CSV table of N, CA, C and O in Angstrom, one decimal:
chain,number,residue,atom,x,y,z
A,1,MET,N,33.2,-0.9,-0.5
A,1,MET,CA,33.2,-1.7,0.7
A,1,MET,C,34.5,-2.4,0.8
A,1,MET,O,35.0,-3.1,-0.1
A,2,LEU,N,35.2,-2.4,2.0
A,2,LEU,CA,36.4,-3.1,2.2
A,2,LEU,C,36.0,-4.5,2.8
A,2,LEU,O,35.2,-4.5,3.8
A,3,ILE,N,36.5,-5.6,2.3
A,3,ILE,CA,36.1,-6.9,2.8
A,3,ILE,C,37.4,-7.5,3.3
A,3,ILE,O,38.4,-7.6,2.6
A,4,LEU,N,37.4,-7.9,4.6
A,4,LEU,CA,38.6,-8.5,5.2
A,4,LEU,C,38.2,-9.9,5.7
A,4,LEU,O,37.1,-10.2,6.2
A,5,SER,N,39.2,-10.8,5.7
A,5,SER,CA,39.1,-12.1,6.4
A,5,SER,C,39.9,-12.0,7.7
A,5,SER,O,41.0,-11.5,7.7
A,6,ARG,N,39.3,-12.5,8.7
A,6,ARG,CA,40.0,-12.6,10.0
A,6,ARG,C,39.7,-13.9,10.7
A,6,ARG,O,38.7,-14.6,10.4
A,7,LYS,N,40.5,-14.3,11.6
A,7,LYS,CA,40.4,-15.5,12.4
A,7,LYS,C,40.1,-15.1,13.8
A,7,LYS,O,40.3,-14.0,14.2
A,8,THR,N,39.6,-16.1,14.6
A,8,THR,CA,39.4,-15.8,16.0
A,8,THR,C,40.6,-15.2,16.7
A,8,THR,O,41.8,-15.5,16.4
A,9,ASP,N,40.4,-14.2,17.5
A,9,ASP,CA,41.4,-13.4,18.2
A,9,ASP,C,42.1,-12.4,17.4
A,9,ASP,O,42.9,-11.6,17.9
A,10,GLN,N,41.8,-12.3,16.1
A,10,GLN,CA,42.4,-11.3,15.3
A,10,GLN,C,41.6,-10.0,15.3
A,10,GLN,O,40.4,-10.0,15.7
A,11,GLN,N,42.2,-8.9,15.0
A,11,GLN,CA,41.5,-7.6,15.2
A,11,GLN,C,41.5,-6.8,13.9
A,11,GLN,O,42.3,-7.0,13.0
A,12,ILE,N,40.6,-5.8,13.9
A,12,ILE,CA,40.5,-4.8,12.8
A,12,ILE,C,40.5,-3.4,13.5
A,12,ILE,O,39.8,-3.2,14.5
A,13,GLN,N,41.4,-2.5,13.1
A,13,GLN,CA,41.5,-1.2,13.7
A,13,GLN,C,40.8,-0.2,12.8
A,13,GLN,O,41.0,-0.2,11.6
A,14,ILE,N,39.9,0.6,13.3
A,14,ILE,CA,39.2,1.7,12.6
A,14,ILE,C,39.7,3.0,13.2
A,14,ILE,O,39.3,3.3,14.4
A,15,GLY,N,40.4,3.8,12.5
A,15,GLY,CA,40.9,5.0,13.0
A,15,GLY,C,41.9,4.8,14.2
A,15,GLY,O,42.4,3.7,14.3
A,16,ASP,N,42.0,5.8,15.0
A,16,ASP,CA,42.9,5.6,16.2
A,16,ASP,C,42.2,5.0,17.4
A,16,ASP,O,42.8,4.6,18.3
A,17,GLU,N,40.8,5.1,17.4
A,17,GLU,CA,40.1,4.8,18.7
A,17,GLU,C,39.2,3.6,18.7
A,17,GLU,O,38.6,3.3,19.7
A,18,ILE,N,39.0,2.9,17.5
A,18,ILE,CA,38.0,1.8,17.5
A,18,ILE,C,38.7,0.5,17.0
A,18,ILE,O,39.4,0.5,16.0
A,19,THR,N,38.5,-0.5,17.8
A,19,THR,CA,39.1,-1.8,17.6
A,19,THR,C,38.0,-2.9,17.6
A,19,THR,O,37.2,-2.9,18.5
A,20,LEU,N,38.0,-3.7,16.5
A,20,LEU,CA,37.0,-4.8,16.5
A,20,LEU,C,37.9,-6.0,16.7
A,20,LEU,O,38.9,-6.2,16.0
A,21,THR,N,37.4,-6.9,17.5
A,21,THR,CA,38.1,-8.2,17.8
A,21,THR,C,37.1,-9.3,17.5
A,21,THR,O,36.0,-9.3,17.9
A,22,ILE,N,37.6,-10.3,16.7
A,22,ILE,CA,36.8,-11.5,16.4
A,22,ILE,C,36.9,-12.4,17.6
A,22,ILE,O,38.0,-12.9,18.0
A,23,ILE,N,35.8,-12.5,18.3
A,23,ILE,CA,35.8,-13.3,19.6
A,23,ILE,C,35.6,-14.8,19.3
A,23,ILE,O,36.3,-15.6,19.9
A,24,GLU,N,34.6,-15.1,18.4
A,24,GLU,CA,34.3,-16.5,18.2
A,24,GLU,C,33.6,-16.6,16.8
A,24,GLU,O,32.8,-15.8,16.4
A,25,ILE,N,33.9,-17.7,16.2
A,25,ILE,CA,33.2,-18.1,14.9
A,25,ILE,C,32.6,-19.4,15.1
A,25,ILE,O,33.2,-20.4,15.4
A,26,ARG,N,31.2,-19.5,15.0
A,26,ARG,CA,30.5,-20.7,15.2
A,26,ARG,C,29.5,-20.8,14.1
A,26,ARG,O,28.5,-20.1,14.1
A,27,GLY,N,29.7,-21.7,13.2
A,27,GLY,CA,28.8,-21.9,12.0
A,27,GLY,C,28.7,-20.6,11.2
A,27,GLY,O,29.8,-20.1,10.8
A,28,ASP,N,27.5,-20.1,11.0
A,28,ASP,CA,27.4,-18.9,10.3
A,28,ASP,C,27.3,-17.6,11.1
A,28,ASP,O,26.9,-16.6,10.7
A,29,GLN,N,27.7,-17.7,12.4
A,29,GLN,CA,27.6,-16.6,13.3
A,29,GLN,C,29.0,-16.2,13.7
A,29,GLN,O,29.9,-17.1,14.0
A,30,VAL,N,29.3,-14.9,13.8
A,30,VAL,CA,30.6,-14.4,14.3
A,30,VAL,C,30.3,-13.5,15.5
A,30,VAL,O,29.4,-12.6,15.4
A,31,ARG,N,31.0,-13.7,16.6
A,31,ARG,CA,30.9,-12.8,17.7
A,31,ARG,C,32.0,-11.8,17.6
A,31,ARG,O,33.2,-12.2,17.5
A,32,ILE,N,31.7,-10.5,17.7
A,32,ILE,CA,32.7,-9.5,17.5
A,32,ILE,C,32.7,-8.6,18.8
A,32,ILE,O,31.6,-8.2,19.2
A,33,GLY,N,33.9,-8.3,19.3
A,33,GLY,CA,34.0,-7.3,20.4
A,33,GLY,C,34.4,-6.0,19.8
A,33,GLY,O,35.2,-5.9,18.9
A,34,VAL,N,33.8,-4.9,20.4
A,34,VAL,CA,34.0,-3.6,19.9
A,34,VAL,C,34.6,-2.8,21.0
A,34,VAL,O,33.9,-2.6,22.1
A,35,GLU,N,35.7,-2.2,20.8
A,35,GLU,CA,36.3,-1.3,21.8
A,35,GLU,C,36.3,0.1,21.1
A,35,GLU,O,36.9,0.3,20.1
A,36,ALA,N,35.6,1.0,21.8
A,36,ALA,CA,35.4,2.4,21.3
A,36,ALA,C,35.2,3.3,22.4
A,36,ALA,O,34.7,2.9,23.5
A,37,PRO,N,35.5,4.6,22.2
A,37,PRO,CA,35.3,5.6,23.3
A,37,PRO,C,33.8,5.6,23.7
A,37,PRO,O,32.9,5.3,22.8
A,38,LYS,N,33.5,6.0,24.9
A,38,LYS,CA,32.1,6.0,25.4
A,38,LYS,C,31.2,7.0,24.6
A,38,LYS,O,30.0,6.8,24.5
A,39,ASP,N,31.8,8.0,24.0
A,39,ASP,CA,31.0,9.0,23.3
A,39,ASP,C,30.6,8.5,21.9
A,39,ASP,O,29.9,9.2,21.2
A,40,ILE,N,31.2,7.4,21.5
A,40,ILE,CA,30.8,6.8,20.2
A,40,ILE,C,29.8,5.7,20.4
A,40,ILE,O,30.0,4.8,21.1
A,41,LYS,N,28.6,6.0,19.8
A,41,LYS,CA,27.5,5.0,19.9
A,41,LYS,C,27.7,3.8,19.0
A,41,LYS,O,28.0,4.0,17.8
A,42,VAL,N,27.5,2.6,19.5
A,42,VAL,CA,27.7,1.4,18.7
A,42,VAL,C,26.4,0.6,18.7
A,42,VAL,O,25.9,0.3,19.8
A,43,PHE,N,25.8,0.4,17.6
A,43,PHE,CA,24.5,-0.3,17.5
A,43,PHE,C,24.6,-1.4,16.4
A,43,PHE,O,25.4,-1.3,15.5
A,44,ARG,N,23.8,-2.5,16.6
A,44,ARG,CA,23.6,-3.4,15.4
A,44,ARG,C,22.8,-2.6,14.4
A,44,ARG,O,22.1,-1.7,14.7
A,45,HIS,N,23.1,-2.9,13.1
A,45,HIS,CA,22.5,-2.1,12.1
A,45,HIS,C,21.0,-2.0,12.1
A,45,HIS,O,20.4,-0.9,12.0
A,46,GLU,N,20.3,-3.1,12.4
A,46,GLU,CA,18.9,-3.1,12.4
A,46,GLU,C,18.3,-2.3,13.6
A,46,GLU,O,17.3,-1.7,13.5
A,47,VAL,N,19.0,-2.2,14.7
A,47,VAL,CA,18.6,-1.4,15.8
A,47,VAL,C,18.8,0.1,15.5
A,47,VAL,O,18.0,0.9,15.7
A,48,PHE,N,19.9,0.4,14.8
A,48,PHE,CA,20.2,1.8,14.4
A,48,PHE,C,19.1,2.2,13.4
A,48,PHE,O,18.6,3.4,13.6
A,49,LYS,N,18.7,1.4,12.5
A,49,LYS,CA,17.6,1.8,11.5
A,49,LYS,C,16.3,2.0,12.3
A,49,LYS,O,15.5,2.9,11.9
A,50,ALA,N,16.0,1.1,13.2
A,50,ALA,CA,14.8,1.3,14.0
A,50,ALA,C,14.8,2.6,14.8
A,50,ALA,O,13.7,3.3,14.9
A,51,ILE,N,15.9,2.9,15.4
A,51,ILE,CA,16.0,4.2,16.1
A,51,ILE,C,15.8,5.4,15.2
A,51,ILE,O,15.1,6.3,15.5
A,52,GLN,N,16.4,5.3,14.0
A,52,GLN,CA,16.2,6.4,13.0
A,52,GLN,C,14.7,6.6,12.7
A,52,GLN,O,14.2,7.7,12.6
A,53,SER,N,14.1,5.4,12.4
A,53,SER,CA,12.7,5.5,12.0
A,53,SER,C,11.8,6.1,13.2
A,53,SER,O,10.9,6.9,12.9
A,54,GLU,N,12.1,5.6,14.4
A,54,GLU,CA,11.3,6.2,15.5
A,54,GLU,C,11.6,7.7,15.7
A,54,GLU,O,10.6,8.4,16.0
A,55,ASN,N,12.8,8.1,15.5
A,55,ASN,CA,13.1,9.5,15.6
A,55,ASN,C,12.4,10.3,14.5
A,55,ASN,O,11.9,11.4,14.8
A,56,ARG,N,12.3,9.8,13.3
A,56,ARG,CA,11.6,10.5,12.2
A,56,ARG,C,10.1,10.6,12.6
A,56,ARG,O,9.5,11.7,12.4
A,57,GLU,N,9.5,9.5,13.1
A,57,GLU,CA,8.1,9.6,13.4
A,57,GLU,C,7.9,10.6,14.5
A,57,GLU,O,6.9,11.3,14.5
A,58,ALA,N,8.7,10.6,15.5
A,58,ALA,CA,8.6,11.5,16.7
A,58,ALA,C,8.7,12.9,16.3
A,58,ALA,O,8.1,13.8,16.9
A,59,SER,N,9.5,13.2,15.3
A,59,SER,CA,9.7,14.6,14.9
A,59,SER,C,8.8,15.1,13.8
A,59,SER,O,8.8,16.2,13.4
A,60,ALA,N,7.9,14.2,13.3
A,60,ALA,CA,6.9,14.6,12.3
A,60,ALA,C,6.0,15.6,12.8
A,60,ALA,O,5.5,15.4,13.9
A,61,VAL,N,5.7,16.6,12.1
A,61,VAL,CA,4.9,17.7,12.6
A,61,VAL,C,3.5,17.5,12.0
A,61,VAL,O,3.3,17.4,10.8
A,62,ASP,N,2.5,17.5,12.9
A,62,ASP,CA,1.1,17.5,12.4
A,62,ASP,C,0.6,18.9,12.2
A,62,ASP,O,0.4,19.7,13.2
A,63,LYS,N,0.6,19.4,11.0
A,63,LYS,CA,0.3,20.8,10.6
A,63,LYS,C,-1.1,21.2,11.1
A,63,LYS,O,-1.3,22.4,11.5
A,64,GLU,N,-2.0,20.3,11.1
A,64,GLU,CA,-3.4,20.6,11.6
A,64,GLU,C,-3.3,21.0,13.1
A,64,GLU,O,-3.9,22.0,13.5
A,65,LYS,N,-2.6,20.2,13.9
A,65,LYS,CA,-2.5,20.5,15.3
A,65,LYS,C,-1.8,21.7,15.6
A,65,LYS,O,-2.1,22.5,16.5
A,66,ILE,N,-0.7,22.0,14.8
A,66,ILE,CA,0.0,23.3,14.9
A,66,ILE,C,-0.9,24.5,14.7
A,66,ILE,O,-0.9,25.4,15.4
A,67,GLY,N,-1.7,24.3,13.6
A,67,GLY,CA,-2.7,25.4,13.3
A,67,GLY,C,-3.7,25.7,14.4
A,67,GLY,O,-3.9,26.8,14.8
A,68,VAL,N,-4.2,24.6,15.0
A,68,VAL,CA,-5.1,24.7,16.1
A,68,VAL,C,-4.5,25.4,17.3
A,68,VAL,O,-5.0,26.3,18.0
A,69,LEU,N,-3.3,24.9,17.7
A,69,LEU,CA,-2.5,25.5,18.8
A,69,LEU,C,-2.2,27.0,18.5
A,69,LEU,O,-2.3,27.8,19.4
A,70,SER,N,-1.9,27.3,17.3
A,70,SER,CA,-1.6,28.7,17.0
A,70,SER,C,-2.8,29.6,17.2
A,70,SER,O,-2.7,30.7,17.7
A,71,GLN,N,-3.9,29.1,16.7
A,71,GLN,CA,-5.2,29.9,16.9
A,71,GLN,C,-5.5,30.0,18.4
A,71,GLN,O,-5.9,31.1,18.8
A,72,MET,N,-5.3,29.0,19.2
A,72,MET,CA,-5.5,29.1,20.7
A,72,MET,C,-4.6,30.1,21.3
A,72,MET,O,-5.1,30.8,22.2
A,73,LEU,N,-3.4,30.2,20.9
A,73,LEU,CA,-2.5,31.1,21.5
A,73,LEU,C,-2.8,32.6,21.1
A,73,LEU,O,-2.5,33.5,21.9
A,74,LYS,N,-3.4,32.8,19.9
A,74,LYS,CA,-3.8,34.1,19.5
A,74,LYS,C,-4.9,34.7,20.3
A,74,LYS,O,-5.1,35.9,20.4
A,75,ASN,N,-5.8,33.8,20.8
A,75,ASN,CA,-7.0,34.2,21.6
A,75,ASN,C,-6.7,34.5,23.0
A,75,ASN,O,-6.0,34.6,23.7
């Protein structure tokens, strides 16, 4: 993990297309601006993890239901 110190209005460059700007530091909170191409999705980590969890649940296959459907299609 790379750890950087930045002050308000300073930036961090990630690759050629992503720029993080420190907007404001207030107590233990930091506001960060993210400039990235529209095709790059940017999420807070906890939101990203929740999306992954929901996707896993949605893609889980109920083998019993598949078996029932398979039998129905054969008839």
